[in-house]
Coordinates of N, CA, C and O in Angstrom, one line a residue:
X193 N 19.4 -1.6 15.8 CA 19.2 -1.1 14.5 C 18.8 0.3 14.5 O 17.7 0.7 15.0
X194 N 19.7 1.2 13.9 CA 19.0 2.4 13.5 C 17.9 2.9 12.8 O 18.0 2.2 11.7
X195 N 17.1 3.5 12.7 CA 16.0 3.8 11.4 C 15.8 4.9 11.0 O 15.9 5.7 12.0
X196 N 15.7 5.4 9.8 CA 15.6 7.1 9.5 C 14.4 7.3 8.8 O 14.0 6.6 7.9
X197 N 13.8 8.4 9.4 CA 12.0 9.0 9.4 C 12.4 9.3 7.4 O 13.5 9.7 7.1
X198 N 11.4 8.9 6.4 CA 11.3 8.1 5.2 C 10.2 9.3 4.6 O 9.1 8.9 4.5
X199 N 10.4 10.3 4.4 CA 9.2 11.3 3.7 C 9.4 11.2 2.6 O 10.0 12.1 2.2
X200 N 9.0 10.2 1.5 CA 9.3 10.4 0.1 C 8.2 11.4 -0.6 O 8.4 11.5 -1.8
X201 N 7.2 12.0 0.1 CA 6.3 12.8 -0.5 C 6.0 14.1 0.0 O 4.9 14.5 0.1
X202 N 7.0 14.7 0.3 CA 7.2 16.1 1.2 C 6.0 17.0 0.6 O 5.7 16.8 -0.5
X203 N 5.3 17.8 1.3 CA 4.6 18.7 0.9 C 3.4 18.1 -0.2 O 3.0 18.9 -1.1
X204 N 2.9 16.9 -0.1 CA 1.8 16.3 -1.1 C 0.7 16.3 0.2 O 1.0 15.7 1.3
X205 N -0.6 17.1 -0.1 CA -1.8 17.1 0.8 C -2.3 15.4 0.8 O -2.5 14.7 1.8
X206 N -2.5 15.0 -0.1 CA -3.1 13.9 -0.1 C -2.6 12.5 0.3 O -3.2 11.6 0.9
X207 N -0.9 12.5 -0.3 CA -0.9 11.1 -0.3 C 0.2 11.0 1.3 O 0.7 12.1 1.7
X208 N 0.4 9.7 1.9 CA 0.8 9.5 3.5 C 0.7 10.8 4.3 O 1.3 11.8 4.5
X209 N -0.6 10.2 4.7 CA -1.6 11.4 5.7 C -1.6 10.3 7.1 O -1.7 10.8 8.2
X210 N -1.6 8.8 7.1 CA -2.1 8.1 8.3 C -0.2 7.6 9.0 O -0.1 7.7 10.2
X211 N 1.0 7.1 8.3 CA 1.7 6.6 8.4 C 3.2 7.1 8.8 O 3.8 7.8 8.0
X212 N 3.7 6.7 10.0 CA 4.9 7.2 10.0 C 6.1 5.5 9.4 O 6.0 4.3 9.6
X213 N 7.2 6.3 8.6 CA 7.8 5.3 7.7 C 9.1 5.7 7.9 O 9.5 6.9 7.9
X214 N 10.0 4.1 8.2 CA 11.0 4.4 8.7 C 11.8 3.2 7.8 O 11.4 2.0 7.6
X215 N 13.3 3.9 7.1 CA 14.1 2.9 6.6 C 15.2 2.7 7.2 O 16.0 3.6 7.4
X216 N 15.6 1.5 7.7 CA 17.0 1.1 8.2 C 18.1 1.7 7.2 O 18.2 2.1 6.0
X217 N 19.1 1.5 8.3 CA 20.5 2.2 7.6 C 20.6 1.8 6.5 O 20.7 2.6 5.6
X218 N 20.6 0.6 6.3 CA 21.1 0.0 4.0 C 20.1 0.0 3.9 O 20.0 -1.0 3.3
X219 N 19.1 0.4 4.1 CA 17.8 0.5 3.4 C 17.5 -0.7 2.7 O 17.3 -0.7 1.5
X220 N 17.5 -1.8 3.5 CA 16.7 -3.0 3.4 C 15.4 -3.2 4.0 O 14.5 -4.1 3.6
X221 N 15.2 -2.5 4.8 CA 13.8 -2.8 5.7 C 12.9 -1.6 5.8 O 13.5 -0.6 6.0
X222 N 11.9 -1.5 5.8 CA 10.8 -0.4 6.0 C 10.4 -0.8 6.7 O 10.2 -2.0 6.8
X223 N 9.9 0.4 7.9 CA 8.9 0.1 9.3 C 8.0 1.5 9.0 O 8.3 2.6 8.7
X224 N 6.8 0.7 9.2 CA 5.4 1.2 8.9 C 5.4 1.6 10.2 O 5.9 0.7 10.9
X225 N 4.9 2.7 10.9 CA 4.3 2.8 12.3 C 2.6 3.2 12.3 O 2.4 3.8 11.2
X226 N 1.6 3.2 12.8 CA 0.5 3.5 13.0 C 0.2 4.5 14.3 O -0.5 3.9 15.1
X227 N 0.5 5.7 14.6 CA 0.9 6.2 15.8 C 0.1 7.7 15.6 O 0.1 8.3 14.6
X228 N -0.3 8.0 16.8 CA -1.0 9.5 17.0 C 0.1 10.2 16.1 O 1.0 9.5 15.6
X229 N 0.1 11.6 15.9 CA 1.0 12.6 16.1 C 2.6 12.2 15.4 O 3.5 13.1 15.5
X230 N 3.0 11.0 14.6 CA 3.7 10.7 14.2 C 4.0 11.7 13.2 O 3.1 12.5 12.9
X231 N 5.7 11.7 12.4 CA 5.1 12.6 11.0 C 5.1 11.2 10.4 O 5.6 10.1 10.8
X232 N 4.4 11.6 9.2 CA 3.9 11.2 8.1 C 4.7 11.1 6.9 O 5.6 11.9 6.7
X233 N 4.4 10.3 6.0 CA 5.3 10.3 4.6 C 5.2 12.0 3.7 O 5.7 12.5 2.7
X234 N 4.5 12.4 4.5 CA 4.4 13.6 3.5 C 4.7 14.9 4.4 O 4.4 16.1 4.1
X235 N 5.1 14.4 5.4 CA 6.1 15.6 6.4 C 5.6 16.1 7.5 O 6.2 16.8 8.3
X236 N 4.3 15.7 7.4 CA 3.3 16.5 8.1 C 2.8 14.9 9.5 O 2.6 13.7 9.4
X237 N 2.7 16.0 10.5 CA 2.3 15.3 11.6 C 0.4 14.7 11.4 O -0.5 15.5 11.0
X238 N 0.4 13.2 11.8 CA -0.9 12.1 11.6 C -1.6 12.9 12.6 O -1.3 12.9 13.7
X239 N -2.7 13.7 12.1 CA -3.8 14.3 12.7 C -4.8 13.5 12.7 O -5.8 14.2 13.1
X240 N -5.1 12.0 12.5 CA -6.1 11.5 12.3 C -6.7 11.0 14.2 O -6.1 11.3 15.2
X241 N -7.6 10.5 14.0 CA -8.0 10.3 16.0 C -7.3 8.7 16.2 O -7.0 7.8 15.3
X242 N -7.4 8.6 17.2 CA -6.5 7.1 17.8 C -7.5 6.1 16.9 O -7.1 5.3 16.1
X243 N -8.9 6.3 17.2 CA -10.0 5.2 16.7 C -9.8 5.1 14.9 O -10.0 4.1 14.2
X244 N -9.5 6.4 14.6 CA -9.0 5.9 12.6 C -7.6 4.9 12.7 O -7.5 3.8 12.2
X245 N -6.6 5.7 13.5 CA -5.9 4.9 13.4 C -5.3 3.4 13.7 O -4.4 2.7 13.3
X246 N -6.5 3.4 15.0 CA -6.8 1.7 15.2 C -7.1 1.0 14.6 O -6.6 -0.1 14.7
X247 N -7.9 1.3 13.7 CA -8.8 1.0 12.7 C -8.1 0.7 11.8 O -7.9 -0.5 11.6
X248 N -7.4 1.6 11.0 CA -6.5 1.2 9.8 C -5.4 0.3 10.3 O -5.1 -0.5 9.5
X249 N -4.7 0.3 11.1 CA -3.7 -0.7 12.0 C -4.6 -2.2 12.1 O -3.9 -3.2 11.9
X250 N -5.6 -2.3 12.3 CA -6.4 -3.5 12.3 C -6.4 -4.1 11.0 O -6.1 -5.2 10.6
X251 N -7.0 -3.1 10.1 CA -6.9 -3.6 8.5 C -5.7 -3.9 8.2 O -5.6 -5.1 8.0
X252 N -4.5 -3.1 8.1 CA -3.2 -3.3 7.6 C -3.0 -5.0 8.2 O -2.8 -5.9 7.3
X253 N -3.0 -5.2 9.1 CA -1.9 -6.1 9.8 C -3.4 -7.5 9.6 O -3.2 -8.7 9.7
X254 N -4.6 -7.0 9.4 CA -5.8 -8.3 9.3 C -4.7 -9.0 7.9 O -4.2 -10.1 7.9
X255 N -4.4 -7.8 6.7 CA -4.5 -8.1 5.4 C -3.1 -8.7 5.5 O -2.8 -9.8 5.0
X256 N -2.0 -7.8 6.3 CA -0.7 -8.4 6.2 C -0.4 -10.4 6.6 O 0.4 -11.2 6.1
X257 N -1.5 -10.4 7.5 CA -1.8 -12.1 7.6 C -2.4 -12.8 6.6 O -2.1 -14.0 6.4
X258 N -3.1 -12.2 6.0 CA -4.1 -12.9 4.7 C -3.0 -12.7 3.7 O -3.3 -13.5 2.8
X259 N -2.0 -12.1 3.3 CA -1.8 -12.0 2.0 C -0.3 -12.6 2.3 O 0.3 -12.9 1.3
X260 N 0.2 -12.8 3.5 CA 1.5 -12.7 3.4 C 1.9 -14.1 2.9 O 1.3 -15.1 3.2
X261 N 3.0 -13.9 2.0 CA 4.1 -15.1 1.4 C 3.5 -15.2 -0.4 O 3.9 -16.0 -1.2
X262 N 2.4 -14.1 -0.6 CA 2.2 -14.0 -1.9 C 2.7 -13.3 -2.7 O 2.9 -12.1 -2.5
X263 N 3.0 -13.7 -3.8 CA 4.1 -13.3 -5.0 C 4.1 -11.7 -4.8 O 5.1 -10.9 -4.8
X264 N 2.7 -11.2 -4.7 CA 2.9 -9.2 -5.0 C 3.2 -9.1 -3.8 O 3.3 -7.8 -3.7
X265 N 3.3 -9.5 -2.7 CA 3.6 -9.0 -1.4 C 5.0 -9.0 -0.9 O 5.7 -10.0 -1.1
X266 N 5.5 -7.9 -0.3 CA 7.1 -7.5 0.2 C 7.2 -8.7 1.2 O 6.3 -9.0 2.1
X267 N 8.4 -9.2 1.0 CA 8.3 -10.2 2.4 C 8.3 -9.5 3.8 O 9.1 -8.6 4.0
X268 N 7.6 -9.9 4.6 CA 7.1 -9.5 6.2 C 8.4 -10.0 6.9 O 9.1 -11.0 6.8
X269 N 8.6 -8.9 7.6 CA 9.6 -10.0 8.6 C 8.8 -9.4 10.3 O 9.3 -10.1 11.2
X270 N 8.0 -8.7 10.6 CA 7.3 -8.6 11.9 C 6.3 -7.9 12.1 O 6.2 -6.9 11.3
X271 N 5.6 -8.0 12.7 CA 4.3 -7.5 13.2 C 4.2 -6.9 14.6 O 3.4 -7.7 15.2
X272 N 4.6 -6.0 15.3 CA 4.2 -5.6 16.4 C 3.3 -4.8 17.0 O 3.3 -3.6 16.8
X273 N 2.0 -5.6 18.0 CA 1.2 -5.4 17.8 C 1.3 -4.4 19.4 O 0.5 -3.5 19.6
X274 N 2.0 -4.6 20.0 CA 2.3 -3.5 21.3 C 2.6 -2.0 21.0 O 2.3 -1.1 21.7
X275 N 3.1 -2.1 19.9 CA 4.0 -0.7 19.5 C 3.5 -0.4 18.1 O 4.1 0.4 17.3
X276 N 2.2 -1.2 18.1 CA 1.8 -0.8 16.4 C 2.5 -0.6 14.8 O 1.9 0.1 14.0
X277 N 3.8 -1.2 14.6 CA 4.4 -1.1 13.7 C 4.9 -2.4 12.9 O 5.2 -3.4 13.5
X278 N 4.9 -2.3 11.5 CA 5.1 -3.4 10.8 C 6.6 -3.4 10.1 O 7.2 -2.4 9.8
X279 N 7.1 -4.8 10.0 CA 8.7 -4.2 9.0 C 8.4 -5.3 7.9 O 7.9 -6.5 8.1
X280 N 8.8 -4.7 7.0 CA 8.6 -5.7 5.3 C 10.5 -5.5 4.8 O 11.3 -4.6 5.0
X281 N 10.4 -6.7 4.2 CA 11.8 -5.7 3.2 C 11.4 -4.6 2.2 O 10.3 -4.4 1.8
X282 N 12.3 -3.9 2.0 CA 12.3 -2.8 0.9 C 13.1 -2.8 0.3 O 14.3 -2.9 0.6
X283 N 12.4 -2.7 -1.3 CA 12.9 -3.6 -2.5 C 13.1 -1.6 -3.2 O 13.4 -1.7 -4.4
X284 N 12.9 -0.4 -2.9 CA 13.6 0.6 -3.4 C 12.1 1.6 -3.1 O 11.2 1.2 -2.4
X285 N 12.1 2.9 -3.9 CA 11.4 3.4 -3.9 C 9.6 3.2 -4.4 O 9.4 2.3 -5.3
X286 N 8.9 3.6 -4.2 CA 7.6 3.2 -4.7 C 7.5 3.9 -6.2 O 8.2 4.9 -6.5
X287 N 6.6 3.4 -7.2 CA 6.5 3.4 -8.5 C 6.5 4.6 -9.0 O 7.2 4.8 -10.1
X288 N 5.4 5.7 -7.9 CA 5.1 7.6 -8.4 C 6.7 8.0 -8.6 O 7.2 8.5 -9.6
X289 N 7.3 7.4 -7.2 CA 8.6 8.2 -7.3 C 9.7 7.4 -8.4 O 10.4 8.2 -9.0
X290 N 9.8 6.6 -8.6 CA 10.8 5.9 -9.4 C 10.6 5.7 -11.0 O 11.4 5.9 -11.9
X291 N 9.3 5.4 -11.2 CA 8.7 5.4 -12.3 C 8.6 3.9 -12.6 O 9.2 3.3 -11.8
X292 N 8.0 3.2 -13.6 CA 7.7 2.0 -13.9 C 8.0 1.6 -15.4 O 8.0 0.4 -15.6
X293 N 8.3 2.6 -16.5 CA 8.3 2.4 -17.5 C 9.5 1.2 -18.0 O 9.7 0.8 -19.2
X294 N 10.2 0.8 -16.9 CA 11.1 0.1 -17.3 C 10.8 -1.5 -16.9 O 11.5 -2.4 -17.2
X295 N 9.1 -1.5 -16.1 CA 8.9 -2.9 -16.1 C 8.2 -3.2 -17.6 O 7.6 -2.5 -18.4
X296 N 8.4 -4.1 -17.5 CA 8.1 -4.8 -18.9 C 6.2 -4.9 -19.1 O 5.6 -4.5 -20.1
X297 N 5.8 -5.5 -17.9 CA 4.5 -6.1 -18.6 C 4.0 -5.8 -17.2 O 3.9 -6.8 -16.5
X298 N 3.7 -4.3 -16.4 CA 3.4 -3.8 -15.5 C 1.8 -4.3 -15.5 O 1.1 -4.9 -14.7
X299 N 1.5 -3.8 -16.8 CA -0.4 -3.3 -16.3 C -1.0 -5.3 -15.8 O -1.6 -5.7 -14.8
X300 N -0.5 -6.0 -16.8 CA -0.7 -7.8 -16.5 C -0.5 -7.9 -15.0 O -1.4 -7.9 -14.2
X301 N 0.6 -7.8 -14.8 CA 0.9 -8.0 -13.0 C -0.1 -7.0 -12.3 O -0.7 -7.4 -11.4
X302 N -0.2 -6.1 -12.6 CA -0.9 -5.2 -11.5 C -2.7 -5.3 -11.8 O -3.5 -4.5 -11.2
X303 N -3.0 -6.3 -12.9 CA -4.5 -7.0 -13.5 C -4.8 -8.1 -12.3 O -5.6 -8.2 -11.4
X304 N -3.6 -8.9 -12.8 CA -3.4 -10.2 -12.0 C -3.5 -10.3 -10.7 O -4.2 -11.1 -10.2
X305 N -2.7 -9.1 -10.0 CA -2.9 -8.7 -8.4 C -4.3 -8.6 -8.0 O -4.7 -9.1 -6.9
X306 N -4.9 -8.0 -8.8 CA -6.5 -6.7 -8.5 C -7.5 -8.1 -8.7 O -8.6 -8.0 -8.2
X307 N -7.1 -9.3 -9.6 CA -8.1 -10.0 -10.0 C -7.5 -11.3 -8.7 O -8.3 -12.2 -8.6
X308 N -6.8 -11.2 -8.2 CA -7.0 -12.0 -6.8 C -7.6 -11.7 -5.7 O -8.2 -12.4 -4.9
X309 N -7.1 -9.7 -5.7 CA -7.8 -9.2 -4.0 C -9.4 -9.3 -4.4 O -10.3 -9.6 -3.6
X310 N -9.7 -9.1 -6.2 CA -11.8 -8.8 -5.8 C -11.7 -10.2 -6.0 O -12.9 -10.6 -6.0
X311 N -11.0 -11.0 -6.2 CA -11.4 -12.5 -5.9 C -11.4 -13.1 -4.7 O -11.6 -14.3 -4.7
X312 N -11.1 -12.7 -3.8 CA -11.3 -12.4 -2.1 C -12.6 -11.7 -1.8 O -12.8 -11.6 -0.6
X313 N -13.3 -11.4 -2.4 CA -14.3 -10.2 -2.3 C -14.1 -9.1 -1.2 O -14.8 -8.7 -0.2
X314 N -12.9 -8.7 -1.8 CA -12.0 -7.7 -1.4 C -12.1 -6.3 -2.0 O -11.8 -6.5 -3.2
X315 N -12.2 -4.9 -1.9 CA -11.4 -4.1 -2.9 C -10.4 -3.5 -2.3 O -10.1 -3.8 -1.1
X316 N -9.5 -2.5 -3.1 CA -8.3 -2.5 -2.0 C -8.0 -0.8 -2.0 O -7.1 -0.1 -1.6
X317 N -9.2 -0.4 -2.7 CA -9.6 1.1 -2.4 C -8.3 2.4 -3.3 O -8.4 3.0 -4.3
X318 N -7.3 2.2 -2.4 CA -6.3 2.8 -2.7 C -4.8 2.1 -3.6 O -3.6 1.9 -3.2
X319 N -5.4 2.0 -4.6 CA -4.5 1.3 -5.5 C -3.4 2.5 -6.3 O -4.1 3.1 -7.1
X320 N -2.3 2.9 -6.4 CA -1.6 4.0 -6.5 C 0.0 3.5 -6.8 O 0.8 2.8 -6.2
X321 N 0.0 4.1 -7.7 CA 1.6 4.2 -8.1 C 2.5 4.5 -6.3 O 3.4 3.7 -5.9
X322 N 2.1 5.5 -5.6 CA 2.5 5.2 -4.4 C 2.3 4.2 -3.1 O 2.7 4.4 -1.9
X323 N 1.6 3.3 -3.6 CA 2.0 2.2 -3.1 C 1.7 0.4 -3.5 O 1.1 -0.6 -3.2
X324 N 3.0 0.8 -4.4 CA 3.4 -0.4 -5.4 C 5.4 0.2 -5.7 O 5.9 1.2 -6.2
X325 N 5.8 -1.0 -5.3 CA 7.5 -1.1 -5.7 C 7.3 -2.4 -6.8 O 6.3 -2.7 -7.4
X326 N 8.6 -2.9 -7.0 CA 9.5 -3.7 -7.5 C 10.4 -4.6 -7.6 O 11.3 -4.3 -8.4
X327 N 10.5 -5.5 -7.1 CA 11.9 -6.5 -7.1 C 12.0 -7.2 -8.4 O 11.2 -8.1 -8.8
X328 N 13.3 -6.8 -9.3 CA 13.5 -7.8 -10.1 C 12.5 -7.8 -11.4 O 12.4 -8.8 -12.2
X329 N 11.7 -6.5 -11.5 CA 10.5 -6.3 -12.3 C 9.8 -7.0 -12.2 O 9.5 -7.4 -13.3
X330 N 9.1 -7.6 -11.0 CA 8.2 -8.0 -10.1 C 7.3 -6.8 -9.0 O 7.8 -6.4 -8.0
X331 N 6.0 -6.6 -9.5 CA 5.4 -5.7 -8.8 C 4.9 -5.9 -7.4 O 3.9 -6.6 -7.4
X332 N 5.3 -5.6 -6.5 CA 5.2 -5.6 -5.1 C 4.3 -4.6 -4.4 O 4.5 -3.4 -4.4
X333 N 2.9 -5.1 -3.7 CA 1.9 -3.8 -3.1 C 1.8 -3.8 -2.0 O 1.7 -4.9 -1.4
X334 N 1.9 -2.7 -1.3 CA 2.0 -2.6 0.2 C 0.9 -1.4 0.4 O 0.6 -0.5 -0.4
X335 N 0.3 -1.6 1.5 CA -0.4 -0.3 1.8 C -1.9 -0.7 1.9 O -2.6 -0.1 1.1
X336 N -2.5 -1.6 2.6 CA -3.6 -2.2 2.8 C -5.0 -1.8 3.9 O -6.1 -2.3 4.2
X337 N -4.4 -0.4 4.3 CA -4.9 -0.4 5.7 C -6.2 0.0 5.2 O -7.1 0.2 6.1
X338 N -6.8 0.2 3.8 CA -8.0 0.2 3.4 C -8.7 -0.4 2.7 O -9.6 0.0 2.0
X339 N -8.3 -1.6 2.7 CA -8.9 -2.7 2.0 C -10.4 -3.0 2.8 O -10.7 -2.8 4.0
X340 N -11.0 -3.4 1.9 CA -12.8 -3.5 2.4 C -13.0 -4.3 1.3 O -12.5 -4.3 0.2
X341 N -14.0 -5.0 2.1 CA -15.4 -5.9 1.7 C -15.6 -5.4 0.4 O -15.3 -4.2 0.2
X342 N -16.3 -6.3 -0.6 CA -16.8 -5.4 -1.6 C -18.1 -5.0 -1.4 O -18.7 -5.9 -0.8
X343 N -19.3 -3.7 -1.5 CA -20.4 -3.3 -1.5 C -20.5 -2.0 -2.4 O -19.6 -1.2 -2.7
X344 N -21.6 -1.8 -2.7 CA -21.8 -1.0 -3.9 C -21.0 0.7 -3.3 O -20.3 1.2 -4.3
X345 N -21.0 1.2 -2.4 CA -20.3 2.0 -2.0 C -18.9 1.7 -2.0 O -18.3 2.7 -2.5
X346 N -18.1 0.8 -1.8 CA -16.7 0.8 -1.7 C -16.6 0.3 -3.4 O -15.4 0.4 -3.7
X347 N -17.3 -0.2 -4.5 CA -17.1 -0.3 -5.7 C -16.4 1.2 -6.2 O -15.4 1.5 -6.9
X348 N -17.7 2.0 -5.6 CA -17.5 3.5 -6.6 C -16.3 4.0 -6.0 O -16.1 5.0 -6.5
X349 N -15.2 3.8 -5.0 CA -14.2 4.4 -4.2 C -13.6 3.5 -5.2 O -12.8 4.2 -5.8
X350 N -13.7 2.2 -5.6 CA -12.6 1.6 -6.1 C -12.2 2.3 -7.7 O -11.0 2.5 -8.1
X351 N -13.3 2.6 -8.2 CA -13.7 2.7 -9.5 C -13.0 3.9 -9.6 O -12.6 4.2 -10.7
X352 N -12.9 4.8 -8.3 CA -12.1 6.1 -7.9 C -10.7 6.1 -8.4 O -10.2 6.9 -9.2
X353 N -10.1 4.9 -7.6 CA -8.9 4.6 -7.2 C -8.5 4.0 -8.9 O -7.3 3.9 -9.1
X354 N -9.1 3.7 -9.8 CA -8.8 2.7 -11.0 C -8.6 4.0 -12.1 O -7.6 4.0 -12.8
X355 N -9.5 4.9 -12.2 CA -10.2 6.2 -13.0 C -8.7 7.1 -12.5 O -8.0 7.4 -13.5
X356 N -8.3 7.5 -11.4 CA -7.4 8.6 -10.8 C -5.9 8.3 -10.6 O -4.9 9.1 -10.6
X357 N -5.8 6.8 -10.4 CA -4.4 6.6 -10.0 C -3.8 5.3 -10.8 O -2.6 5.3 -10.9
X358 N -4.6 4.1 -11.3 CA -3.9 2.6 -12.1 C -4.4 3.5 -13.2 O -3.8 2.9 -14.1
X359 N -4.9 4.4 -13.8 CA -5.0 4.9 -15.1 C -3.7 5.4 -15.0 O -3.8 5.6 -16.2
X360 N -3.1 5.7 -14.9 CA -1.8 6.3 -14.8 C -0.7 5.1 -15.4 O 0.2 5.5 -16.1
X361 N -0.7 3.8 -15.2 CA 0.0 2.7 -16.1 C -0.1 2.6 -17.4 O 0.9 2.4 -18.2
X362 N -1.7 3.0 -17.9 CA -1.6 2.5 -19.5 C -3.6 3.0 -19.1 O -4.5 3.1 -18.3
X363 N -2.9 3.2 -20.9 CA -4.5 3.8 -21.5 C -6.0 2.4 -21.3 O -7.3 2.4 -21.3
X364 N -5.2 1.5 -21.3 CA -6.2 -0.2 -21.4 C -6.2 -0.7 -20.0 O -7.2 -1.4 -19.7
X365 N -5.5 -0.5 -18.9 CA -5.9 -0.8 -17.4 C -7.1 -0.9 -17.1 O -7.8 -1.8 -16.8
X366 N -7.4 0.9 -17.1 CA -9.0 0.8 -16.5 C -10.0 0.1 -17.1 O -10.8 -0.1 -16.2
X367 N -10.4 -0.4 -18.0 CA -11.0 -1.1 -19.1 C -10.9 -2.5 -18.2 O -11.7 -3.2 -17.6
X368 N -9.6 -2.7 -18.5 CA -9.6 -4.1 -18.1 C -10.0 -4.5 -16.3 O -10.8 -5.3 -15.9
X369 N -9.3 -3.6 -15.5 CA -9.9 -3.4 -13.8 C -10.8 -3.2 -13.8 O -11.0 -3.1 -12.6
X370 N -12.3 -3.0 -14.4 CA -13.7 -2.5 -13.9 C -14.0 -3.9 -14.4 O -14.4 -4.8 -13.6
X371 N -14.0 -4.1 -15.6 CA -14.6 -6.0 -16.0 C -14.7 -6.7 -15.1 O -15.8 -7.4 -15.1
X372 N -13.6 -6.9 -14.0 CA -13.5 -7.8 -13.4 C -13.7 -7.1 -11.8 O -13.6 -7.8 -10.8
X373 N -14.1 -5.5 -11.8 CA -14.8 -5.8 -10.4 C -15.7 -6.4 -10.1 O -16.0 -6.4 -8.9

């Protein structure tokens, strides 16, 4: 199978800084890599140290087992843990780039999601229009490698992530996401 390096965020400082991302030819499958020196979704080569990126490869693939076969989750088709890389289906572009206004009842599904992971006593840190797709107007979340425990420090990161990036769905989200941290 062939794969083609996946930069949907060319020249963004902030967002795919850890991840190199690769889509098969029909662009059915995405492969996540966790890798030194990889590039990145955003063009730029993973400067982070082996020990970050261990680290977030351990979260991704802890969460990819805990969550997998659940309605918001892309179906998994491997885990390789030699070569550090994951493949999900891919159901199209992620939400920033595509836009969402054409799902119907986005902010409920993406309430519903958030009120299962802190019901894990979970937060999931980086909750983002870039990493959330769609099948079928069905919201789909990928991108776990920072999910954490809940503690009063990872609340205010979450509170970050609700305030800077799910405020971007609708004016009533954040309201409704902090209730239920």
């Amino acid at each position: 199978m062939n794969w083609n390096l996946y930069t949907p965020h060319l020249g963004h400082s902030t967002l795919g800084t850890v991840v190199t991302v690769y889509l098969n030819e029909d662009k059915t499958l995405i492969k996540r890599c966790f890798l030194k020196d990889g590039i990145t979704t955003n063009g730029n080569p993973n400067l982070k140290s082996e020990e970050y990126i261990i680290k977030k490869w351990e979260t991704e693939i802890s969460a990819l087992r805990r969550f997998n076969g659940l309605w918001f989750m892309p179906t998994l088709v491997e885990i390789n843990t030699e070569h550090r890389y994951v493949i999900q289906e891919y159901y199209g572009p992620d939400l920033l780039t595509s836009g969402f206004k054409n799902i119907h009842n986005i902010e409920d599904q993406v309430v519903e999601i958030f009120k299962y992971i802190y019901g894990q006593g979970l937060y999931k840190i980086n909750g983002s229009l870039s990493n959330m797709t769609q099948k079928n107007g069905n919201i789909k979340m990928f991108d776990f490698k920072y999910l954490s425990p809940k503690s009063e420090e990872k609340k205010k990161r979450e509170e970050y992530s609700i305030d800077n990036w799910l405020s971007k769905i609708s004016p009533t989200i954040g309201p409704r996401l902090k209730e239920i941290l």
